Structures are given as C-alpha cells and as structure tokens.
Amino acid sequence: MQTGGMDVGYHHGDLRAALIRTSFEVLADCGLRRFSVAAVARRSGVSSAAPYRHFPGRDHLLSAVSAVAARELREAIEATGSLAEAAGAYVRYVARTGAGFHVIFAAELYAVPDDERREQTRALMTTLIDLAGDVSYERALQRVEATIAVAHGYTSLFADGFYDHHATTVDEIAARATDAVRSLF
Amino acid sequence: MQTGGMDVGYHHGDLRAALIRTSFEVLADCGLRRFSVAAVARRSGVSSAAPYRHFPGRDHLLSAVSAVAARELREAIEATGSLAEAAGAYVRYVARTGAGFHVIFAAELYAVPDDERREQTRALMTTLIDLAGDVSYERALQRVEATIAVAHGYTSLFADGFYDHHATTVDEIAARATDAVRSLF
DNA sequence: GTCTATACCGGGATAGAC
DNA sequence: GTCTATCCCGGTATAGAC
C-alpha cells in the first residue's frame, strides 16, 4: 500500500488514508450504527465503488479505523502518567474523533484478520496495564477495566446528549472521569 | 390501548404487548444498531406489516420499549437501598433484557412525542436522585451521573465481549460495578 | 387486526469502461 | 485508481384483500 516516495499523480494522492480520516467524521456524525461505506465515499468526494479498491468491505475499513484509533489513543494516554489521567485523555480523544472503545473493540471486527489492528489494540492494552501500578496482573487488569468502564461510561453519556441541558464542556466531563477513577484506587 | 377485559379473539390477544416483549429479545440479540421492525415482526410470527397497526414506525416502537424498560429498571432499583446497589441492579437488568440507558435515553427518541416514555424516564431519574442522599441537587445529579457512567460502562464492556476470556458472570460484573460506585462516595 | 403484495429507498458489492 | 452503471438484499412503510 505504500506509495514508495513516488508521486503517483492520481486524484487523491492517498485515498486510502483519506477514507480512514473521513470515517472518523462519519462515525462522529452518524455513530457506528449508521456508519456506511457509501457515506464515507460521498463525504470523500469519490464514487461509492472507489473504497472497494482499498478495502474488501465495510468491516475491513472499520478495522483500519480501529487500528488508527488504538494507536492515536495509546499515544494520548502515554502522554499522561496515571490511569486517572488516561480516563480524561480518553474522554477528550473520543469527543474529538468519534472513535472510542466501542469502535476499537467492536464485536463485528473479531472475525476480521487484520494484524495491524490486533497489534495496535494489544499495545493499547499493554500501555494501560503498565499504568495500573505495581500490582498483580489480575489486579492490574481489574483496574484497567474499571478505568475503561468509567471513561467509556462518561463518554457515552456525553455523546448521547445527557449533558445538553447544562452546557457541559468536554473538559468538564474529562475532569469528572479523571476524578472518578482517582477515587477508585 | 387496554383490551378492557373483553376477549377480542384475534390472532395474538395482545400483539402490541407481544411486539414490545419481542423487541427486548431483538435488542439483546442484535443490539440497537441492527434493531428493526421487520426482525421484531419475524420473531413474533406476524407479517412485517402487522406492527404498523400498533406503532407508526420504528422509533415509536423503540419509544414504547424505552418506557417499559425505564419502569422495570426503576422498580428493580427501588428494591435496593443505595446508588451502589442500583448500579448492580442495572448491570443485571440490562444483561437480562438487553435494554439499558442507551435504549432508554436513545438520541433518536428525543423527537418522538410519547408522554408515557417521558413520564417513565423522569420517574427513573427522580428515583436515582432520591438515592443520592441528603446533598444539594447539583451534587446529587453528579453522583447519579457518576453512577450511571460506571454502571453503563461495565455493562457495555460485558455486552461487547470484553470479559469473554475470563468466563466472568453477570453477578461478578454487577458486584464490581457496585464496589466501584461505593468507593466513589 | 392481520394478511399478501408492493413501492420505495439506501447500503453492499461487482463489472467493465476509461 | 476511479468512474458509471448495475444487481442484490433488506428495511420502512403503504394499499387493499380478507
């Protein structure tokens, strides 16, 4: 898939990457529920057939999005120093990109054999486990799960419009998620 | 909508209620994402047109499901004595029925003018606020939101197969959600 | 109140031109 | 590599028979 430094000169330069980028927008706007290859194509300004040159099908495109989201999220989390701050980083990342754990670990991706995605999701979990502190692996896993639950929970409420009445900002929600995780441990 | 004690003698007796009941199964099996009137009809053993005698469209059926879920969930929560236990009750209810906050407060229902749903969701929130203890309304709301976030987060992880590797049971997840909320306050 | 049949729409995916 | 054109499928919703 690499362009190898040559200017290939076709319409987009890198439609594959553009499609992945646009997929985030579609996810943010429509949710995983109404995510469609056709919508991504429209929004990218290409025909509905074009994406199939780069991805065999809808799930493979989603898998590529999952891999990118897992990497970017891990990088955001590595810039913090604790699980509590990681929860805040998660809230901000999902609010910004539209792709959270429900996309990264979407059930429909289990059957998609995408080594890149599997590597990136594994690395993300490893990073979280490392942040859990010097405890047993079992205990670390439970802490990570609790953190994910809190972060994902707040994010879902925010995304579902739960806070609309109070004009709550992303940063406020991120702070609440951070505080909640902090008081867990 | 009440049958008024008369035996009406048609195919189902009460197709409206049966459709709502079947909707829970479809939600549990397919998720909100793939929920469809057609699937509910198939599963109920009626034609795809039959539901439209009782509900104007997909969203109205979902709204009726939301109202029932809000009432049943409130009853389950009223049987507990604290927000922490309410979180556990929530995990168990959603695992059993498939309809959680993402259904009860689904964004696509905002536009549906269903007084019964609005009343039931309001009552559910009131019940939760009352459990938050003798604090300011603002503080109570924050506690409720934190509780919902934790409960919904754990439930999502469970539903998405996050715990499959460890053969975790519903009761274990419910206990973790309860513990997490307890350590929040 | 429920049926069969159908119109309509939109997404998934492929064929073949360029 | 992308286009246009097309097929298939399934869900929404309605019309009219029973």
PDB file of C-alpha atoms in Angstrom, chain B:
ATOM      1  CA  MET B   1     -54.907   0.576  24.193  1.00  0.00           C
ATOM      2  CA  GLN B   2     -56.366  -1.537  27.019  1.00  0.00           C
ATOM      3  CA  THR B   3     -58.394  -4.527  25.891  1.00  0.00           C
ATOM      4  CA  GLY B   4     -60.929  -3.750  28.571  1.00  0.00           C
ATOM      5  CA  GLY B   5     -61.471  -7.269  29.777  1.00  0.00           C
ATOM      6  CA  MET B   6     -63.116  -8.370  26.537  1.00  0.00           C
ATOM      7  CA  ASP B   7     -61.755 -11.333  24.646  1.00  0.00           C
ATOM      8  CA  VAL B   8     -61.132  -9.753  21.300  1.00  0.00           C
ATOM      9  CA  GLY B   9     -60.376 -13.108  19.721  1.00  0.00           C
ATOM     10  CA  TYR B  10     -57.713 -12.115  17.196  1.00  0.00           C
ATOM     11  CA  HIS B  11     -54.514 -13.919  16.484  1.00  0.00           C
ATOM     12  CA  HIS B  12     -52.394 -12.803  19.404  1.00  0.00           C
ATOM     13  CA  GLY B  13     -54.620 -11.452  22.063  1.00  0.00           C
ATOM     14  CA  ASP B  14     -52.283  -8.536  22.535  1.00  0.00           C
ATOM     15  CA  LEU B  15     -49.869  -8.112  19.687  1.00  0.00           C
ATOM     16  CA  ARG B  16     -48.839  -4.672  20.862  1.00  0.00           C
ATOM     17  CA  ALA B  17     -47.511  -6.042  24.140  1.00  0.00           C
ATOM     18  CA  ALA B  18     -46.015  -9.056  22.379  1.00  0.00           C
ATOM     19  CA  LEU B  19     -44.117  -6.781  19.987  1.00  0.00           C
ATOM     20  CA  ILE B  20     -42.653  -4.792  22.857  1.00  0.00           C
ATOM     21  CA  ARG B  21     -41.618  -8.002  24.584  1.00  0.00           C
ATOM     22  CA  THR B  22     -40.046  -9.384  21.429  1.00  0.00           C
ATOM     23  CA  SER B  23     -38.248  -6.085  20.893  1.00  0.00           C
ATOM     24  CA  PHE B  24     -36.228  -6.760  24.035  1.00  0.00           C
ATOM     25  CA  GLU B  25     -35.075 -10.059  22.551  1.00  0.00           C
ATOM     26  CA  VAL B  26     -34.110  -8.417  19.290  1.00  0.00           C
ATOM     27  CA  LEU B  27     -32.234  -5.725  21.161  1.00  0.00           C
ATOM     28  CA  ALA B  28     -30.394  -8.340  23.201  1.00  0.00           C
ATOM     29  CA  ASP B  29     -29.515 -10.346  20.098  1.00  0.00           C
ATOM     30  CA  CYS B  30     -28.829  -7.649  17.526  1.00  0.00           C
ATOM     31  CA  GLY B  31     -28.223  -4.528  19.553  1.00  0.00           C
ATOM     32  CA  LEU B  32     -29.773  -1.135  18.936  1.00  0.00           C
ATOM     33  CA  ARG B  33     -27.669  -0.953  15.796  1.00  0.00           C
ATOM     34  CA  ARG B  34     -29.460  -3.747  13.949  1.00  0.00           C
ATOM     35  CA  PHE B  35     -32.820  -3.401  15.640  1.00  0.00           C
ATOM     36  CA  SER B  36     -35.583  -3.378  13.035  1.00  0.00           C
ATOM     37  CA  VAL B  37     -39.346  -3.588  12.951  1.00  0.00           C
ATOM     38  CA  ALA B  38     -39.065  -6.378  10.415  1.00  0.00           C
ATOM     39  CA  ALA B  39     -36.948  -8.512  12.745  1.00  0.00           C
ATOM     40  CA  VAL B  40     -39.422  -7.983  15.577  1.00  0.00           C
ATOM     41  CA  ALA B  41     -42.288  -8.977  13.285  1.00  0.00           C
ATOM     42  CA  ARG B  42     -40.495 -12.124  12.092  1.00  0.00           C
ATOM     43  CA  ARG B  43     -39.662 -13.151  15.609  1.00  0.00           C
ATOM     44  CA  SER B  44     -43.231 -12.513  16.706  1.00  0.00           C
ATOM     45  CA  GLY B  45     -44.554 -14.726  13.949  1.00  0.00           C
ATOM     46  CA  VAL B  46     -46.522 -11.996  12.198  1.00  0.00           C
ATOM     47  CA  SER B  47     -46.150 -10.242   8.879  1.00  0.00           C
ATOM     48  CA  SER B  48     -43.887  -7.257   8.511  1.00  0.00           C
ATOM     49  CA  ALA B  49     -46.919  -5.026   8.116  1.00  0.00           C
ATOM     50  CA  ALA B  50     -48.661  -6.033  11.351  1.00  0.00           C
ATOM     51  CA  PRO B  51     -46.591  -3.860  13.718  1.00  0.00           C
ATOM     52  CA  TYR B  52     -47.649  -0.737  11.834  1.00  0.00           C
ATOM     53  CA  ARG B  53     -51.202  -1.207  13.112  1.00  0.00           C
ATOM     54  CA  HIS B  54     -49.817  -0.563  16.591  1.00  0.00           C
ATOM     55  CA  PHE B  55     -46.837   1.718  16.049  1.00  0.00           C
ATOM     56  CA  PRO B  56     -46.431   4.437  13.417  1.00  0.00           C
ATOM     57  CA  GLY B  57     -42.812   3.499  12.877  1.00  0.00           C
ATOM     58  CA  ARG B  58     -39.584   2.108  14.219  1.00  0.00           C
ATOM     59  CA  ASP B  59     -38.923   4.976  16.590  1.00  0.00           C
ATOM     60  CA  HIS B  60     -42.361   4.770  18.197  1.00  0.00           C
ATOM     61  CA  LEU B  61     -41.842   1.085  18.889  1.00  0.00           C
ATOM     62  CA  LEU B  62     -38.467   1.848  20.408  1.00  0.00           C
ATOM     63  CA  SER B  63     -40.073   4.599  22.460  1.00  0.00           C
ATOM     64  CA  ALA B  64     -42.577   2.135  23.897  1.00  0.00           C
ATOM     65  CA  VAL B  65     -39.702  -0.216  24.720  1.00  0.00           C
ATOM     66  CA  SER B  66     -37.901   2.664  26.398  1.00  0.00           C
ATOM     67  CA  ALA B  67     -40.928   3.394  28.586  1.00  0.00           C
ATOM     68  CA  VAL B  68     -41.244  -0.232  29.696  1.00  0.00           C
ATOM     69  CA  ALA B  69     -37.522  -0.536  30.346  1.00  0.00           C
ATOM     70  CA  ALA B  70     -37.479   2.687  32.365  1.00  0.00           C
ATOM     71  CA  ARG B  71     -40.356   1.459  34.529  1.00  0.00           C
ATOM     72  CA  GLU B  72     -38.942  -2.029  35.088  1.00  0.00           C
ATOM     73  CA  LEU B  73     -35.488  -0.659  35.782  1.00  0.00           C
ATOM     74  CA  ARG B  74     -36.892   1.832  38.276  1.00  0.00           C
ATOM     75  CA  GLU B  75     -38.738  -0.974  40.061  1.00  0.00           C
ATOM     76  CA  ALA B  76     -35.529  -3.009  40.255  1.00  0.00           C
ATOM     77  CA  ILE B  77     -33.653  -0.011  41.596  1.00  0.00           C
ATOM     78  CA  GLU B  78     -36.339   0.823  44.153  1.00  0.00           C
ATOM     79  CA  ALA B  79     -35.819  -2.649  45.569  1.00  0.00           C
ATOM     80  CA  THR B  80     -32.291  -1.593  46.527  1.00  0.00           C
ATOM     81  CA  GLY B  81     -31.238   0.994  49.070  1.00  0.00           C
ATOM     82  CA  SER B  82     -28.306   2.852  47.582  1.00  0.00           C
ATOM     83  CA  LEU B  83     -26.802   4.145  44.381  1.00  0.00           C
ATOM     84  CA  ALA B  84     -24.092   1.497  44.662  1.00  0.00           C
ATOM     85  CA  GLU B  85     -26.632  -1.317  44.727  1.00  0.00           C
ATOM     86  CA  ALA B  86     -28.586   0.429  41.984  1.00  0.00           C
ATOM     87  CA  ALA B  87     -25.524   0.100  39.761  1.00  0.00           C
ATOM     88  CA  GLY B  88     -25.508  -3.655  40.356  1.00  0.00           C
ATOM     89  CA  ALA B  89     -29.232  -3.855  39.680  1.00  0.00           C
ATOM     90  CA  TYR B  90     -28.683  -2.001  36.420  1.00  0.00           C
ATOM     91  CA  VAL B  91     -25.994  -4.413  35.247  1.00  0.00           C
ATOM     92  CA  ARG B  92     -28.252  -7.360  35.965  1.00  0.00           C
ATOM     93  CA  TYR B  93     -31.302  -5.797  34.344  1.00  0.00           C
ATOM     94  CA  VAL B  94     -29.507  -4.965  31.110  1.00  0.00           C
ATOM     95  CA  ALA B  95     -27.820  -8.351  30.952  1.00  0.00           C
ATOM     96  CA  ARG B  96     -31.248  -9.936  31.324  1.00  0.00           C
ATOM     97  CA  THR B  97     -33.264  -7.716  28.980  1.00  0.00           C
ATOM     98  CA  GLY B  98     -30.858  -6.078  26.551  1.00  0.00           C
ATOM     99  CA  ALA B  99     -32.289  -2.588  27.113  1.00  0.00           C
ATOM    100  CA  GLY B 100     -30.154  -0.127  29.062  1.00  0.00           C
ATOM    101  CA  PHE B 101     -29.612   3.614  29.160  1.00  0.00           C
ATOM    102  CA  HIS B 102     -28.538   3.594  25.528  1.00  0.00           C
ATOM    103  CA  VAL B 103     -32.061   2.480  24.657  1.00  0.00           C
ATOM    104  CA  ILE B 104     -33.977   4.332  27.368  1.00  0.00           C
ATOM    105  CA  PHE B 105     -32.296   7.635  26.529  1.00  0.00           C
ATOM    106  CA  ALA B 106     -31.563   6.945  22.857  1.00  0.00           C
ATOM    107  CA  ALA B 107     -30.967  10.164  20.949  1.00  0.00           C
ATOM    108  CA  GLU B 108     -33.327   9.100  18.186  1.00  0.00           C
ATOM    109  CA  LEU B 109     -36.214   9.204  20.665  1.00  0.00           C
ATOM    110  CA  TYR B 110     -35.901  12.890  21.501  1.00  0.00           C
ATOM    111  CA  ALA B 111     -38.214  13.783  18.635  1.00  0.00           C
ATOM    112  CA  VAL B 112     -40.835  11.156  19.490  1.00  0.00           C
ATOM    113  CA  PRO B 113     -43.733  12.724  21.427  1.00  0.00           C
ATOM    114  CA  ASP B 114     -44.502   9.873  23.814  1.00  0.00           C
ATOM    115  CA  ASP B 115     -45.876  11.073  27.154  1.00  0.00           C
ATOM    116  CA  GLU B 116     -45.649   7.634  28.721  1.00  0.00           C
ATOM    117  CA  ARG B 117     -41.936   7.385  27.934  1.00  0.00           C
ATOM    118  CA  ARG B 118     -41.214  10.884  29.171  1.00  0.00           C
ATOM    119  CA  GLU B 119     -43.069  10.200  32.405  1.00  0.00           C
ATOM    120  CA  GLN B 120     -41.257   6.905  33.000  1.00  0.00           C
ATOM    121  CA  THR B 121     -37.802   8.258  32.265  1.00  0.00           C
ATOM    122  CA  ARG B 122     -38.472  11.252  34.515  1.00  0.00           C
ATOM    123  CA  ALA B 123     -39.606   8.913  37.315  1.00  0.00           C
ATOM    124  CA  LEU B 124     -36.464   6.818  36.866  1.00  0.00           C
ATOM    125  CA  MET B 125     -34.224   9.862  37.238  1.00  0.00           C
ATOM    126  CA  THR B 126     -36.201  11.034  40.273  1.00  0.00           C
ATOM    127  CA  THR B 127     -35.719   7.662  41.930  1.00  0.00           C
ATOM    128  CA  LEU B 128     -31.976   7.836  41.333  1.00  0.00           C
ATOM    129  CA  ILE B 129     -31.741  11.416  42.612  1.00  0.00           C
ATOM    130  CA  ASP B 130     -33.547  10.377  45.782  1.00  0.00           C
ATOM    131  CA  LEU B 131     -30.958   7.633  46.336  1.00  0.00           C
ATOM    132  CA  ALA B 132     -28.102  10.112  46.088  1.00  0.00           C
ATOM    133  CA  GLY B 133     -28.507  11.099  49.725  1.00  0.00           C
ATOM    134  CA  ASP B 134     -29.116  14.344  51.507  1.00  0.00           C
ATOM    135  CA  VAL B 135     -26.898  16.612  49.432  1.00  0.00           C
ATOM    136  CA  SER B 136     -27.514  19.560  47.121  1.00  0.00           C
ATOM    137  CA  TYR B 137     -29.399  18.911  43.912  1.00  0.00           C
ATOM    138  CA  GLU B 138     -26.304  19.690  41.889  1.00  0.00           C
ATOM    139  CA  ARG B 139     -24.249  17.242  43.907  1.00  0.00           C
ATOM    140  CA  ALA B 140     -26.973  14.621  43.728  1.00  0.00           C
ATOM    141  CA  LEU B 141     -27.090  14.949  39.958  1.00  0.00           C
ATOM    142  CA  GLN B 142     -23.340  14.497  39.732  1.00  0.00           C
ATOM    143  CA  ARG B 143     -23.499  11.381  41.878  1.00  0.00           C
ATOM    144  CA  VAL B 144     -26.261   9.955  39.738  1.00  0.00           C
ATOM    145  CA  GLU B 145     -24.289  10.696  36.593  1.00  0.00           C
ATOM    146  CA  ALA B 146     -21.204   9.035  38.008  1.00  0.00           C
ATOM    147  CA  THR B 147     -23.253   6.003  38.993  1.00  0.00           C
ATOM    148  CA  ILE B 148     -24.842   5.764  35.573  1.00  0.00           C
ATOM    149  CA  ALA B 149     -21.448   6.138  33.928  1.00  0.00           C
ATOM    150  CA  VAL B 150     -19.933   3.307  35.959  1.00  0.00           C
ATOM    151  CA  ALA B 151     -22.924   1.003  35.563  1.00  0.00           C
ATOM    152  CA  HIS B 152     -23.282   1.662  31.863  1.00  0.00           C
ATOM    153  CA  GLY B 153     -19.546   1.356  31.324  1.00  0.00           C
ATOM    154  CA  TYR B 154     -19.297  -2.056  32.958  1.00  0.00           C
ATOM    155  CA  THR B 155     -22.412  -3.209  31.157  1.00  0.00           C
ATOM    156  CA  SER B 156     -21.033  -2.110  27.792  1.00  0.00           C
ATOM    157  CA  LEU B 157     -17.777  -3.922  28.358  1.00  0.00           C
ATOM    158  CA  PHE B 158     -19.691  -7.025  29.334  1.00  0.00           C
ATOM    159  CA  ALA B 159     -22.037  -6.806  26.351  1.00  0.00           C
ATOM    160  CA  ASP B 160     -19.167  -6.191  23.939  1.00  0.00           C
ATOM    161  CA  GLY B 161     -17.497  -9.408  24.988  1.00  0.00           C
ATOM    162  CA  PHE B 162     -14.691  -7.765  26.897  1.00  0.00           C
ATOM    163  CA  TYR B 163     -14.832 -10.408  29.597  1.00  0.00           C
ATOM    164  CA  ASP B 164     -15.273 -13.465  27.420  1.00  0.00           C
ATOM    165  CA  HIS B 165     -11.752 -14.726  28.026  1.00  0.00           C
ATOM    166  CA  HIS B 166     -12.274 -14.987  31.752  1.00  0.00           C
ATOM    167  CA  ALA B 167     -15.739 -16.563  31.816  1.00  0.00           C
ATOM    168  CA  THR B 168     -16.944 -13.757  34.026  1.00  0.00           C
ATOM    169  CA  THR B 169     -20.541 -13.942  35.186  1.00  0.00           C
ATOM    170  CA  VAL B 170     -23.144 -11.226  35.310  1.00  0.00           C
ATOM    171  CA  ASP B 171     -23.142 -11.273  39.088  1.00  0.00           C
ATOM    172  CA  GLU B 172     -19.395 -10.699  39.203  1.00  0.00           C
ATOM    173  CA  ILE B 173     -19.696  -7.700  36.921  1.00  0.00           C
ATOM    174  CA  ALA B 174     -22.606  -6.391  38.973  1.00  0.00           C
ATOM    175  CA  ALA B 175     -20.503  -6.744  42.111  1.00  0.00           C
ATOM    176  CA  ARG B 176     -17.635  -4.837  40.533  1.00  0.00           C
ATOM    177  CA  ALA B 177     -19.952  -2.026  39.457  1.00  0.00           C
ATOM    178  CA  THR B 178     -21.404  -1.879  42.962  1.00  0.00           C
ATOM    179  CA  ASP B 179     -17.953  -1.808  44.537  1.00  0.00           C
ATOM    180  CA  ALA B 180     -16.785   0.874  42.144  1.00  0.00           C
ATOM    181  CA  VAL B 181     -19.710   3.176  42.914  1.00  0.00           C
ATOM    182  CA  ARG B 182     -19.322   2.540  46.610  1.00  0.00           C
ATOM    183  CA  SER B 183     -15.707   3.675  46.534  1.00  0.00           C
ATOM    184  CA  LEU B 184     -16.741   6.800  44.642  1.00  0.00           C
ATOM    185  CA  PHE B 185     -18.662   8.315  47.572  1.00  0.00           C
TER     186      PHE B 185
END
